[in-house]
Amino acid sequence: DAKTTQPNSMESNEEEPVHLPCNHSTISGTDYIHWYRQLPSQGPEYVIHGLTSNVNNRMASLAIAEDRKSSTLILHRATLRDAAVYYCIPRRYGGSQGNLIFGKGTKLSVKP
Amino acid sequence: DTGVSQDPRHKITKRGQNVTFRCDPISEHNRLYWYRQTLGQGPEFLTYFQNEAQLEKSRLLSDRFSAERPKGSFSTLEIQRTEQGDSAMYLCASSPIAGPTYNEQFFGPGTRLTVL
């Protein structure tokens, strides 16, 4: 399983963009990069995933480096509700069968 | 609300007692997962079902732990002879095997276990 490195914590101001980095230098060619987040006192929730191309959805954007050794989750305008722990998780192609391997994630604080 | 539900939300027990938790996945989700999360750590995988078959178990799942999904719908996780080290949040997740969300796992709110 690929290992990931994320900052322990980051801070942002409300309504400003946030870039959350993740290093996954040992990722295999068939691993998708998934991002989940966990709001306080809740279970994790899916944010976005991608393989090679940059991806956008209603929650966030995912920018994947050309060599796939790193990726960045982008929240375009942080809100107070975005304060959470964000997890970057490499996952096998078609890996809906298997478990997710969570690291410690990045704790994002959003200041009003 | 059609999300994953877990019961109870909180459980306090004394060391040595048995506890059982229930998870109701999203309707028609074939896959069901159990995770455990301790303070300051990310969730750790415990076990995984596809329908009623338990397909994968973590080494974390000692012989005091047993999970079932008898009819391929709800699941139970039982811990026998609880120890203080079992204190954690127990999370359940489900996912479909096809469709636009098949790559996602949908998590419940968790059951927080405190062993005194």
mmCIF file of C-alpha atoms in Angstrom:
data_model
loop_
_atom_site.group_PDB
_atom_site.id
_atom_site.type_symbol
_atom_site.label_atom_id
_atom_site.label_comp_id
_atom_site.label_asym_id
_atom_site.label_seq_id
_atom_site.Cartn_x
_atom_site.Cartn_y
_atom_site.Cartn_z
ATOM 1 C CA ASP A 1 0.000 0.000 0.000
ATOM 2 C CA ALA A 2 1.272 3.456 -0.918
ATOM 3 C CA LYS A 3 2.281 5.691 1.985
ATOM 4 C CA THR A 4 1.123 9.285 2.182
ATOM 5 C CA THR A 5 2.519 12.410 3.793
ATOM 6 C CA GLN A 6 0.263 15.308 4.700
ATOM 7 C CA PRO A 7 0.813 18.371 6.913
ATOM 8 C CA ASN A 8 -0.582 17.824 10.393
ATOM 9 C CA SER A 9 -2.527 21.061 10.310
ATOM 10 C CA MET A 10 -3.352 24.085 8.170
ATOM 11 C CA GLU A 11 -5.219 27.314 8.701
ATOM 12 C CA SER A 12 -7.327 29.325 6.315
ATOM 13 C CA ASN A 13 -9.490 32.398 6.363
ATOM 14 C CA GLU A 14 -13.135 32.124 5.457
ATOM 15 C CA GLU A 15 -13.935 32.679 1.766
ATOM 16 C CA GLU A 16 -10.304 32.235 0.741
ATOM 17 C CA PRO A 17 -8.999 29.305 -1.338
ATOM 18 C CA VAL A 18 -7.277 26.432 0.447
ATOM 19 C CA HIS A 19 -4.706 24.105 -1.063
ATOM 20 C CA LEU A 20 -4.211 20.873 0.870
ATOM 21 C CA PRO A 21 -1.126 18.948 -0.283
ATOM 22 C CA CYS A 22 -0.444 15.234 -0.191
ATOM 23 C CA ASN A 23 2.722 13.348 -1.125
ATOM 24 C CA HIS A 24 2.298 9.742 -2.275
ATOM 25 C CA SER A 25 5.634 8.981 -3.925
ATOM 26 C CA THR A 26 5.180 5.178 -3.763
ATOM 27 C CA ILE A 27 1.806 5.180 -5.471
ATOM 28 C CA SER A 28 1.302 2.448 -8.067
ATOM 29 C CA GLY A 29 0.169 3.127 -11.600
ATOM 30 C CA THR A 30 -3.297 1.783 -10.978
ATOM 31 C CA ASP A 31 -4.002 3.533 -7.666
ATOM 32 C CA TYR A 32 -6.647 6.191 -7.674
ATOM 33 C CA ILE A 33 -6.183 9.099 -5.276
ATOM 34 C CA HIS A 34 -9.155 9.515 -2.987
ATOM 35 C CA TRP A 35 -9.853 12.310 -0.555
ATOM 36 C CA TYR A 36 -12.166 12.036 2.414
ATOM 37 C CA ARG A 37 -12.841 14.503 5.171
ATOM 38 C CA GLN A 38 -14.113 14.095 8.692
ATOM 39 C CA LEU A 39 -16.014 16.891 10.354
ATOM 40 C CA PRO A 40 -15.962 17.024 14.163
ATOM 41 C CA SER A 41 -17.990 14.244 15.792
ATOM 42 C CA GLN A 42 -18.973 12.720 12.438
ATOM 43 C CA GLY A 43 -17.902 9.821 10.273
ATOM 44 C CA PRO A 44 -15.684 10.519 7.267
ATOM 45 C CA GLU A 45 -17.288 11.648 4.032
ATOM 46 C CA TYR A 46 -16.099 11.251 0.464
ATOM 47 C CA VAL A 47 -14.803 14.405 -1.206
ATOM 48 C CA ILE A 48 -13.290 13.539 -4.573
ATOM 49 C CA HIS A 49 -11.047 11.061 -6.387
ATOM 50 C CA GLY A 50 -8.947 10.933 -9.533
ATOM 51 C CA LEU A 51 -6.327 8.941 -11.439
ATOM 52 C CA THR A 52 -4.285 11.225 -13.675
ATOM 53 C CA SER A 53 -6.310 14.183 -14.816
ATOM 54 C CA ASN A 54 -7.432 17.030 -12.650
ATOM 55 C CA VAL A 55 -10.964 16.559 -11.369
ATOM 56 C CA ASN A 56 -13.694 18.923 -10.260
ATOM 57 C CA ASN A 57 -16.924 18.391 -8.416
ATOM 58 C CA ARG A 58 -19.303 20.503 -6.384
ATOM 59 C CA MET A 59 -17.196 20.151 -3.249
ATOM 60 C CA ALA A 60 -13.637 20.620 -4.454
ATOM 61 C CA SER A 61 -11.016 20.265 -7.159
ATOM 62 C CA LEU A 62 -8.208 17.738 -7.262
ATOM 63 C CA ALA A 63 -4.945 18.608 -8.960
ATOM 64 C CA ILE A 64 -2.686 15.608 -9.621
ATOM 65 C CA ALA A 65 0.984 16.057 -10.458
ATOM 66 C CA GLU A 66 2.132 14.745 -13.795
ATOM 67 C CA ASP A 67 4.345 12.117 -12.129
ATOM 68 C CA ARG A 68 1.445 11.264 -9.782
ATOM 69 C CA LYS A 69 3.713 11.451 -6.754
ATOM 70 C CA SER A 70 1.698 14.240 -5.224
ATOM 71 C CA SER A 71 -1.735 15.798 -5.376
ATOM 72 C CA THR A 72 -3.494 18.856 -4.035
ATOM 73 C CA LEU A 73 -7.062 19.180 -2.865
ATOM 74 C CA ILE A 74 -8.389 22.647 -3.582
ATOM 75 C CA LEU A 75 -11.298 24.215 -1.766
ATOM 76 C CA HIS A 76 -12.091 27.289 -3.800
ATOM 77 C CA ARG A 77 -13.762 29.301 -1.051
ATOM 78 C CA ALA A 78 -13.381 27.930 2.441
ATOM 79 C CA THR A 79 -16.366 28.150 4.737
ATOM 80 C CA LEU A 80 -16.556 27.498 8.453
ATOM 81 C CA ARG A 81 -18.209 24.187 7.633
ATOM 82 C CA ASP A 82 -15.057 23.068 5.826
ATOM 83 C CA ALA A 83 -13.166 22.843 9.128
ATOM 84 C CA ALA A 84 -12.339 19.154 9.275
ATOM 85 C CA VAL A 85 -9.585 16.559 9.033
ATOM 86 C CA TYR A 86 -8.784 15.836 5.390
ATOM 87 C CA TYR A 87 -7.405 12.439 4.399
ATOM 88 C CA CYS A 88 -5.575 11.598 1.179
ATOM 89 C CA ILE A 89 -5.898 7.873 0.352
ATOM 90 C CA PRO A 90 -4.368 6.000 -2.592
ATOM 91 C CA ARG A 91 -6.668 3.176 -3.610
ATOM 92 C CA ARG A 92 -6.420 0.383 -6.141
ATOM 93 C CA TYR A 93 -8.060 0.709 -9.530
ATOM 94 C CA GLY A 94 -11.664 -0.327 -9.220
ATOM 95 C CA GLY A 95 -10.985 -0.547 -5.510
ATOM 96 C CA SER A 96 -14.498 -0.340 -4.280
ATOM 97 C CA GLN A 97 -14.046 -3.805 -2.864
ATOM 98 C CA GLY A 98 -11.394 -3.093 -0.363
ATOM 99 C CA ASN A 99 -10.872 -1.074 2.715
ATOM 100 C CA LEU A 100 -9.621 2.487 2.927
ATOM 101 C CA ILE A 101 -6.264 3.028 4.593
ATOM 102 C CA PHE A 102 -6.382 6.316 6.474
ATOM 103 C CA GLY A 103 -3.330 8.197 7.695
ATOM 104 C CA LYS A 104 -3.522 10.965 10.261
ATOM 105 C CA GLY A 105 -4.692 13.532 7.720
ATOM 106 C CA THR A 106 -4.520 17.319 7.799
ATOM 107 C CA LYS A 107 -6.608 19.200 10.307
ATOM 108 C CA LEU A 108 -7.950 22.311 8.584
ATOM 109 C CA SER A 109 -9.029 25.260 10.706
ATOM 110 C CA VAL A 110 -11.062 28.046 9.106
ATOM 111 C CA LYS A 111 -11.090 31.472 10.699
ATOM 112 C CA PRO A 112 -14.025 33.837 10.226
ATOM 113 C CA ASP B 1 -32.773 10.117 6.245
ATOM 114 C CA THR B 2 -31.395 7.332 4.076
ATOM 115 C CA GLY B 3 -27.793 7.412 5.261
ATOM 116 C CA VAL B 4 -25.900 4.785 7.228
ATOM 117 C CA SER B 5 -27.192 4.508 10.770
ATOM 118 C CA GLN B 6 -25.488 3.046 13.818
ATOM 119 C CA ASP B 7 -26.850 2.075 17.182
ATOM 120 C CA PRO B 8 -26.135 2.910 19.928
ATOM 121 C CA ARG B 9 -24.310 6.177 19.437
ATOM 122 C CA HIS B 10 -22.589 5.876 22.802
ATOM 123 C CA LYS B 11 -21.846 2.896 25.000
ATOM 124 C CA ILE B 12 -20.183 2.833 28.396
ATOM 125 C CA THR B 13 -19.320 -0.559 29.783
ATOM 126 C CA LYS B 14 -17.160 -2.139 32.418
ATOM 127 C CA ARG B 15 -14.088 -4.135 31.579
ATOM 128 C CA GLY B 16 -14.928 -7.763 30.933
ATOM 129 C CA GLN B 17 -18.457 -7.146 29.691
ATOM 130 C CA ASN B 18 -19.659 -7.984 26.192
ATOM 131 C CA VAL B 19 -21.008 -5.296 23.884
ATOM 132 C CA THR B 20 -22.789 -5.418 20.524
ATOM 133 C CA PHE B 21 -23.144 -2.651 17.992
ATOM 134 C CA ARG B 22 -25.502 -2.483 15.047
ATOM 135 C CA CYS B 23 -25.049 -0.903 11.629
ATOM 136 C CA ASP B 24 -27.795 -0.352 9.062
ATOM 137 C CA PRO B 25 -26.242 0.445 5.684
ATOM 138 C CA ILE B 26 -27.799 2.432 2.900
ATOM 139 C CA SER B 27 -30.503 0.336 1.288
ATOM 140 C CA GLU B 28 -29.218 -1.860 -1.551
ATOM 141 C CA HIS B 29 -25.561 -1.256 -0.713
ATOM 142 C CA ASN B 30 -23.963 -4.677 -1.048
ATOM 143 C CA ARG B 31 -20.685 -3.804 0.662
ATOM 144 C CA LEU B 32 -20.347 -3.046 4.347
ATOM 145 C CA TYR B 33 -17.216 -2.116 6.289
ATOM 146 C CA TRP B 34 -16.290 -1.729 9.943
ATOM 147 C CA TYR B 35 -13.533 0.612 11.102
ATOM 148 C CA ARG B 36 -12.185 1.636 14.488
ATOM 149 C CA GLN B 37 -10.876 5.111 15.309
ATOM 150 C CA THR B 38 -8.969 6.166 18.394
ATOM 151 C CA LEU B 39 -8.381 9.754 19.433
ATOM 152 C CA GLY B 40 -6.118 11.683 17.090
ATOM 153 C CA GLN B 41 -5.805 8.841 14.596
ATOM 154 C CA GLY B 42 -7.469 8.075 11.298
ATOM 155 C CA PRO B 43 -9.940 5.192 11.104
ATOM 156 C CA GLU B 44 -8.450 1.687 10.939
ATOM 157 C CA PHE B 45 -10.076 -1.057 8.922
ATOM 158 C CA LEU B 46 -11.515 -4.010 10.835
ATOM 159 C CA THR B 47 -13.581 -6.100 8.441
ATOM 160 C CA TYR B 48 -15.560 -6.075 5.201
ATOM 161 C CA PHE B 49 -18.684 -7.861 3.932
ATOM 162 C CA GLN B 50 -20.087 -8.287 0.487
ATOM 163 C CA ASN B 51 -23.705 -9.229 1.013
ATOM 164 C CA GLU B 52 -23.611 -11.798 3.839
ATOM 165 C CA ALA B 53 -20.082 -13.011 3.134
ATOM 166 C CA GLN B 54 -17.252 -11.704 5.309
ATOM 167 C CA LEU B 55 -14.481 -11.323 2.732
ATOM 168 C CA GLU B 56 -11.715 -9.607 4.611
ATOM 169 C CA LYS B 57 -10.601 -9.267 8.228
ATOM 170 C CA SER B 58 -7.829 -7.130 9.650
ATOM 171 C CA ARG B 59 -5.257 -8.471 12.082
ATOM 172 C CA LEU B 60 -6.754 -5.897 14.462
ATOM 173 C CA LEU B 61 -9.829 -8.111 14.684
ATOM 174 C CA SER B 62 -8.781 -10.355 17.553
ATOM 175 C CA ASP B 63 -10.729 -13.453 18.524
ATOM 176 C CA ARG B 64 -12.717 -11.335 20.981
ATOM 177 C CA PHE B 65 -14.281 -9.522 18.042
ATOM 178 C CA SER B 66 -16.926 -11.022 15.791
ATOM 179 C CA ALA B 67 -18.961 -9.448 13.039
ATOM 180 C CA GLU B 68 -21.984 -10.766 11.213
ATOM 181 C CA ARG B 69 -24.255 -9.737 8.410
ATOM 182 C CA PRO B 70 -26.746 -12.598 8.413
ATOM 183 C CA LYS B 71 -29.113 -11.525 5.661
ATOM 184 C CA GLY B 72 -26.871 -9.188 3.772
ATOM 185 C CA SER B 73 -28.586 -6.147 5.206
ATOM 186 C CA PHE B 74 -27.723 -4.876 8.701
ATOM 187 C CA SER B 75 -24.542 -5.938 10.461
ATOM 188 C CA THR B 76 -23.519 -6.434 14.078
ATOM 189 C CA LEU B 77 -20.106 -6.127 15.670
ATOM 190 C CA GLU B 78 -19.657 -7.868 19.008
ATOM 191 C CA ILE B 79 -16.757 -7.433 21.380
ATOM 192 C CA GLN B 80 -16.430 -10.041 24.106
ATOM 193 C CA ARG B 81 -14.616 -9.501 27.406
ATOM 194 C CA THR B 82 -13.984 -5.839 26.662
ATOM 195 C CA GLU B 83 -10.665 -4.282 27.619
ATOM 196 C CA GLN B 84 -9.833 -0.634 28.224
ATOM 197 C CA GLY B 85 -7.874 -0.639 24.968
ATOM 198 C CA ASP B 86 -11.116 -1.296 23.103
ATOM 199 C CA SER B 87 -12.274 2.231 23.912
ATOM 200 C CA ALA B 88 -12.688 3.908 20.538
ATOM 201 C CA MET B 89 -15.169 5.100 17.942
ATOM 202 C CA TYR B 90 -16.506 2.217 15.852
ATOM 203 C CA LEU B 91 -17.485 3.328 12.378
ATOM 204 C CA CYS B 92 -19.555 1.517 9.792
ATOM 205 C CA ALA B 93 -19.560 2.314 6.082
ATOM 206 C CA SER B 94 -21.359 0.960 3.049
ATOM 207 C CA SER B 95 -20.965 1.179 -0.696
ATOM 208 C CA PRO B 96 -22.745 -0.085 -3.797
ATOM 209 C CA ILE B 97 -21.075 -2.436 -6.259
ATOM 210 C CA ALA B 98 -22.164 -0.470 -9.319
ATOM 211 C CA GLY B 99 -23.375 2.944 -10.302
ATOM 212 C CA PRO B 100 -21.891 6.423 -10.129
ATOM 213 C CA THR B 101 -20.974 6.159 -6.430
ATOM 214 C CA TYR B 102 -19.443 2.681 -6.428
ATOM 215 C CA ASN B 103 -16.019 4.136 -5.643
ATOM 216 C CA GLU B 104 -17.270 5.892 -2.522
ATOM 217 C CA GLN B 105 -17.786 4.639 0.987
ATOM 218 C CA PHE B 106 -20.626 6.212 2.953
ATOM 219 C CA PHE B 107 -19.960 6.360 6.668
ATOM 220 C CA GLY B 108 -22.309 6.325 9.606
ATOM 221 C CA PRO B 109 -21.928 8.604 12.645
ATOM 222 C CA GLY B 110 -20.166 5.914 14.658
ATOM 223 C CA THR B 111 -20.611 4.286 18.055
ATOM 224 C CA ARG B 112 -18.361 5.639 20.765
ATOM 225 C CA LEU B 113 -17.330 2.908 23.205
ATOM 226 C CA THR B 114 -15.882 3.696 26.603
ATOM 227 C CA VAL B 115 -14.580 0.797 28.668
ATOM 228 C CA LEU B 116 -14.131 1.618 32.345
#
